[in-house]
Short mmCIF file of C-alpha atoms in Angstrom, two decimals:
data_model
loop_
_atom_site.label_atom_id
_atom_site.label_comp_id
_atom_site.label_asym_id
_atom_site.label_seq_id
_atom_site.Cartn_x
_atom_site.Cartn_y
_atom_site.Cartn_z
CA GLU A 8 -22.21 -51.78 8.77
CA VAL A 9 -25.94 -52.16 8.12
CA GLN A 10 -27.95 -49.39 9.76
CA LEU A 11 -31.67 -48.68 9.76
CA VAL A 12 -32.57 -45.29 11.21
CA GLN A 13 -36.25 -44.64 11.77
CA SER A 14 -38.20 -41.41 12.09
CA GLY A 15 -39.24 -40.10 15.49
CA ALA A 16 -42.25 -40.71 17.69
CA GLU A 17 -45.66 -39.55 16.48
CA VAL A 18 -48.87 -38.56 18.26
CA LYS A 19 -51.94 -38.49 16.03
CA LYS A 20 -55.71 -38.38 16.28
CA PRO A 21 -58.03 -41.09 14.94
CA GLY A 22 -58.81 -40.57 11.27
CA GLU A 23 -55.56 -38.74 10.52
CA SER A 24 -52.94 -39.94 8.08
CA LEU A 25 -49.32 -40.73 8.87
CA ARG A 26 -46.14 -41.82 7.15
CA ILE A 27 -43.15 -43.14 9.09
CA SER A 28 -39.75 -43.71 7.53
CA CYS A 29 -36.66 -45.89 7.72
CA LYS A 30 -33.39 -44.78 6.14
CA ALA A 31 -31.06 -47.65 5.27
CA SER A 32 -27.30 -47.60 4.86
CA GLY A 33 -24.33 -49.95 4.76
CA TYR A 34 -25.59 -52.35 2.10
CA THR A 35 -26.98 -52.52 -1.44
CA PHE A 36 -30.52 -51.27 -0.79
CA VAL A 37 -32.16 -52.75 -3.88
CA ASN A 38 -31.05 -56.31 -3.15
CA TYR A 39 -32.78 -57.03 0.18
CA TRP A 40 -36.38 -57.33 1.28
CA ILE A 41 -37.27 -54.75 3.93
CA GLY A 42 -40.44 -54.43 5.96
CA TRP A 43 -42.27 -53.39 9.08
CA VAL A 44 -43.01 -55.23 12.33
CA ARG A 45 -45.22 -53.78 15.03
CA GLN A 46 -45.20 -54.54 18.73
CA THR A 47 -48.07 -54.09 21.14
CA PRO A 48 -48.55 -55.33 24.70
CA GLY A 49 -51.63 -57.28 23.66
CA LYS A 50 -50.58 -58.93 20.40
CA GLY A 51 -46.80 -59.01 20.71
CA LEU A 52 -44.76 -58.92 17.50
CA GLU A 53 -46.56 -58.87 14.15
CA TRP A 54 -45.16 -58.52 10.67
CA LEU A 55 -47.22 -56.04 8.64
CA ALA A 56 -45.64 -55.91 5.21
CA LEU A 57 -42.53 -56.50 3.12
CA ILE A 58 -41.19 -54.88 -0.01
CA HIS A 59 -38.34 -55.64 -2.39
CA PRO A 60 -36.86 -52.29 -3.45
CA GLY A 61 -35.36 -53.73 -6.62
CA TYR A 62 -38.46 -55.50 -7.91
CA SER A 63 -41.07 -53.27 -6.23
CA ASP A 64 -42.74 -56.52 -5.14
CA THR A 65 -44.75 -56.39 -1.91
CA ALA A 66 -46.24 -58.85 0.55
CA TYR A 67 -48.79 -57.92 3.20
CA ARG A 68 -50.06 -59.84 6.19
CA PRO A 69 -53.71 -60.39 5.20
CA SER A 70 -55.08 -58.56 8.24
CA PHE A 71 -53.12 -55.44 7.28
CA GLN A 72 -53.83 -55.48 3.54
CA GLY A 73 -55.66 -52.25 2.71
CA GLN A 74 -54.93 -50.80 6.16
CA VAL A 75 -51.34 -49.74 5.51
CA THR A 76 -49.15 -49.12 2.47
CA ILE A 77 -45.46 -49.96 2.26
CA SER A 78 -43.24 -48.14 -0.22
CA VAL A 79 -39.62 -47.24 -0.87
CA ASP A 80 -37.65 -44.39 -2.42
CA LYS A 81 -34.59 -45.96 -4.01
CA SER A 82 -32.91 -42.60 -4.54
CA THR A 83 -32.82 -41.91 -0.80
CA ARG A 84 -32.63 -45.56 0.33
CA THR A 85 -35.70 -45.04 2.48
CA ALA A 86 -38.62 -47.32 3.27
CA TYR A 87 -41.99 -45.97 4.35
CA LEU A 88 -45.15 -47.16 6.04
CA HIS A 89 -48.27 -45.10 5.40
CA TRP A 90 -51.73 -44.94 6.96
CA ASN A 91 -54.69 -43.02 5.52
CA ASN A 92 -57.09 -43.42 8.41
CA LEU A 93 -55.46 -44.09 11.76
CA LYS A 94 -57.27 -45.92 14.53
CA ALA A 95 -56.51 -46.11 18.22
CA SER A 96 -55.63 -49.78 17.66
CA ASP A 97 -52.72 -48.67 15.43
CA SER A 98 -50.92 -47.41 18.55
CA ALA A 99 -47.72 -49.47 18.77
CA ILE A 100 -43.97 -49.48 18.35
CA TYR A 101 -43.13 -50.01 14.68
CA TYR A 102 -39.81 -51.55 13.71
CA CYS A 103 -38.19 -51.40 10.31
CA VAL A 104 -36.58 -54.78 9.58
CA ARG A 105 -34.26 -55.96 6.81
CA HIS A 106 -34.03 -59.59 5.86
CA SER A 107 -30.83 -61.45 6.69
CA THR A 108 -30.40 -62.69 3.15
CA THR A 109 -31.65 -61.66 -0.27
CA SER A 110 -34.30 -64.38 -0.16
CA LYS A 111 -37.96 -63.55 0.43
CA TRP A 112 -37.96 -66.49 2.87
CA SER A 113 -35.51 -65.10 5.37
CA PRO A 114 -35.59 -63.96 8.98
CA GLY A 115 -35.22 -60.37 10.09
CA GLY A 116 -31.52 -59.92 10.57
CA PHE A 117 -31.34 -56.15 11.02
CA TRP A 118 -33.74 -53.96 12.96
CA GLY A 119 -34.25 -50.22 13.29
CA GLN A 120 -34.56 -48.56 16.67
CA GLY A 121 -38.35 -48.43 16.55
CA THR A 122 -40.92 -45.65 16.10
CA LEU A 123 -43.60 -45.16 18.75
CA VAL A 124 -46.96 -44.26 17.24
CA THR A 125 -49.71 -43.08 19.57
CA VAL A 126 -53.22 -42.57 18.23
CA SER A 127 -55.56 -40.90 20.69
CA SER A 128 -58.35 -38.40 20.64
CA GLU B 17 -51.67 -69.53 8.95
CA ILE B 18 -49.18 -71.46 11.05
CA MET B 19 -49.60 -70.61 14.73
CA LEU B 20 -46.63 -70.67 17.10
CA THR B 21 -47.05 -71.46 20.78
CA GLN B 22 -44.16 -70.80 23.13
CA SER B 23 -43.70 -72.30 26.57
CA PRO B 24 -43.26 -71.61 29.34
CA GLY B 25 -44.59 -68.08 29.48
CA THR B 26 -42.01 -67.17 32.11
CA LEU B 27 -38.88 -69.06 33.15
CA SER B 28 -37.11 -68.08 36.37
CA LEU B 29 -33.50 -69.20 36.68
CA SER B 30 -30.31 -68.31 38.44
CA PRO B 31 -27.19 -67.30 36.49
CA GLY B 32 -25.21 -70.39 35.54
CA GLU B 33 -28.26 -72.61 35.13
CA SER B 34 -29.42 -73.88 31.75
CA ALA B 35 -32.59 -72.69 30.03
CA THR B 36 -34.81 -74.68 27.68
CA LEU B 37 -37.43 -72.71 25.72
CA SER B 38 -40.01 -74.40 23.54
CA CYS B 39 -41.80 -73.31 20.36
CA ARG B 40 -44.52 -75.53 18.95
CA THR B 41 -46.02 -74.91 15.50
CA SER B 42 -49.60 -75.76 14.53
CA GLN B 43 -48.42 -77.41 11.29
CA THR B 44 -45.25 -79.14 10.24
CA LEU B 45 -42.60 -76.54 9.41
CA SER B 46 -39.33 -77.09 7.61
CA SER B 47 -36.54 -76.32 10.04
CA THR B 48 -35.11 -74.04 7.35
CA PHE B 49 -37.76 -71.48 8.28
CA LEU B 50 -37.62 -71.19 12.07
CA ALA B 51 -35.77 -68.40 13.89
CA TRP B 52 -35.29 -67.20 17.46
CA TYR B 53 -34.87 -63.62 18.66
CA GLN B 54 -33.90 -62.00 21.96
CA GLN B 55 -35.43 -58.73 23.10
CA LYS B 56 -34.25 -56.67 26.06
CA PRO B 57 -36.30 -53.83 27.55
CA GLY B 58 -36.27 -50.71 25.40
CA GLN B 59 -34.46 -52.45 22.54
CA ALA B 60 -35.41 -53.97 19.23
CA PRO B 61 -35.35 -57.75 18.91
CA ARG B 62 -32.04 -59.31 17.91
CA LEU B 63 -31.72 -62.37 15.70
CA LEU B 64 -30.10 -65.25 17.59
CA ILE B 65 -30.79 -68.39 15.57
CA TYR B 66 -32.08 -69.05 12.05
CA ALA B 67 -32.81 -72.24 10.16
CA ALA B 68 -33.64 -73.72 13.58
CA SER B 69 -30.02 -74.31 14.59
CA THR B 70 -27.66 -71.81 12.92
CA ARG B 71 -26.34 -69.06 15.14
CA ALA B 72 -26.45 -65.56 13.70
CA THR B 73 -23.31 -63.44 13.52
CA ASP B 74 -21.63 -62.74 16.88
CA ILE B 75 -24.05 -64.88 18.90
CA PRO B 76 -22.26 -66.74 21.73
CA ASP B 77 -22.11 -70.51 21.50
CA ARG B 78 -24.03 -70.92 24.76
CA PHE B 79 -27.12 -70.33 22.57
CA SER B 80 -28.21 -73.32 20.53
CA GLY B 81 -31.31 -74.25 18.58
CA SER B 82 -32.75 -77.61 17.66
CA GLY B 83 -35.91 -79.29 16.55
CA SER B 84 -37.93 -80.35 13.56
CA GLY B 85 -41.49 -80.91 12.44
CA THR B 86 -43.64 -79.05 14.96
CA ASP B 87 -41.33 -78.90 17.98
CA PHE B 88 -38.40 -76.52 18.24
CA THR B 89 -36.16 -75.63 21.16
CA LEU B 90 -33.83 -72.83 22.13
CA THR B 91 -31.27 -73.84 24.77
CA ILE B 92 -29.08 -71.47 26.71
CA THR B 93 -26.36 -73.30 28.61
CA ARG B 94 -25.00 -71.52 31.68
CA VAL B 95 -27.29 -68.48 31.56
CA ASP B 96 -25.36 -65.23 31.80
CA PRO B 97 -26.84 -62.17 33.60
CA GLU B 98 -27.07 -60.41 30.23
CA ASP B 99 -29.33 -63.20 28.89
CA PHE B 100 -32.35 -62.23 30.99
CA ALA B 101 -34.78 -61.01 28.34
CA VAL B 102 -37.79 -62.06 26.30
CA TYR B 103 -37.30 -64.67 23.57
CA TYR B 104 -39.48 -65.05 20.48
CA CYS B 105 -39.66 -67.74 17.84
CA HIS B 106 -40.58 -66.81 14.27
CA GLN B 107 -41.63 -68.85 11.28
CA TYR B 108 -40.86 -67.36 7.89
CA GLY B 109 -41.71 -70.27 5.63
CA THR B 110 -45.28 -69.54 4.75
CA SER B 111 -47.23 -66.46 3.73
CA PRO B 112 -44.35 -64.06 4.05
CA PRO B 113 -43.63 -62.24 6.16
CA GLY B 114 -44.55 -65.02 8.56
CA ASN B 115 -45.48 -64.71 12.20
CA PHE B 116 -44.09 -64.82 15.75
CA GLY B 117 -44.76 -66.73 18.91
CA GLN B 118 -46.02 -64.82 21.93
CA GLY B 119 -42.66 -64.91 23.71
CA THR B 120 -41.01 -66.48 26.76
CA ARG B 121 -39.68 -64.20 29.48
CA LEU B 122 -36.46 -65.36 31.12
CA ASP B 123 -36.27 -63.84 34.59
CA ILE B 124 -33.63 -63.83 37.28
CA LYS B 125 -34.61 -66.12 40.14
#
């Protein structure tokens, strides 16, 4: 059974850095694209970035390029999303999502439980 | 970027009625790259339909998808009480990872 277990809720101040995580199990980690989707009341669902653990290839939504960094640790089967300089507008629920198939052009078939990030002074 | 516009914003129905949800894309999209998700309060979205008309694993057959070009539809025949949720369309055919529509809320009338 595919499972994506995300790290817990975070409360941070503007300007701080943060890394949230997603531990995958139940499938061959290096074969599937995995990424992050955020959800806010104002903008709904937005894909931020994707990564292929086997190829170390990444794809970022243009508006998030340079704002976040996606990475993986193959040894622990964990995906990460990292911020260097948080803003209040980064407050959202962040979902870890694995593609349904091994293709880059695939919908999000498996979702983590979500990580609530709150950025406030 | 392909924009997705969903309508209506809210649909109020009684259990047993049929629901028709629309997703219109700003450019022609191959039906291979259109998906639908269901999201209930406090839960992550769940994949219902991919490639416009293929049901994902364990999705009941009262959910069906159709469409091509710029107009896509999610139909729920005989809405069940557990179907009241928000539904999102998603295009994943350009500029991965693609983007979502703004959602349609299906409410109990």
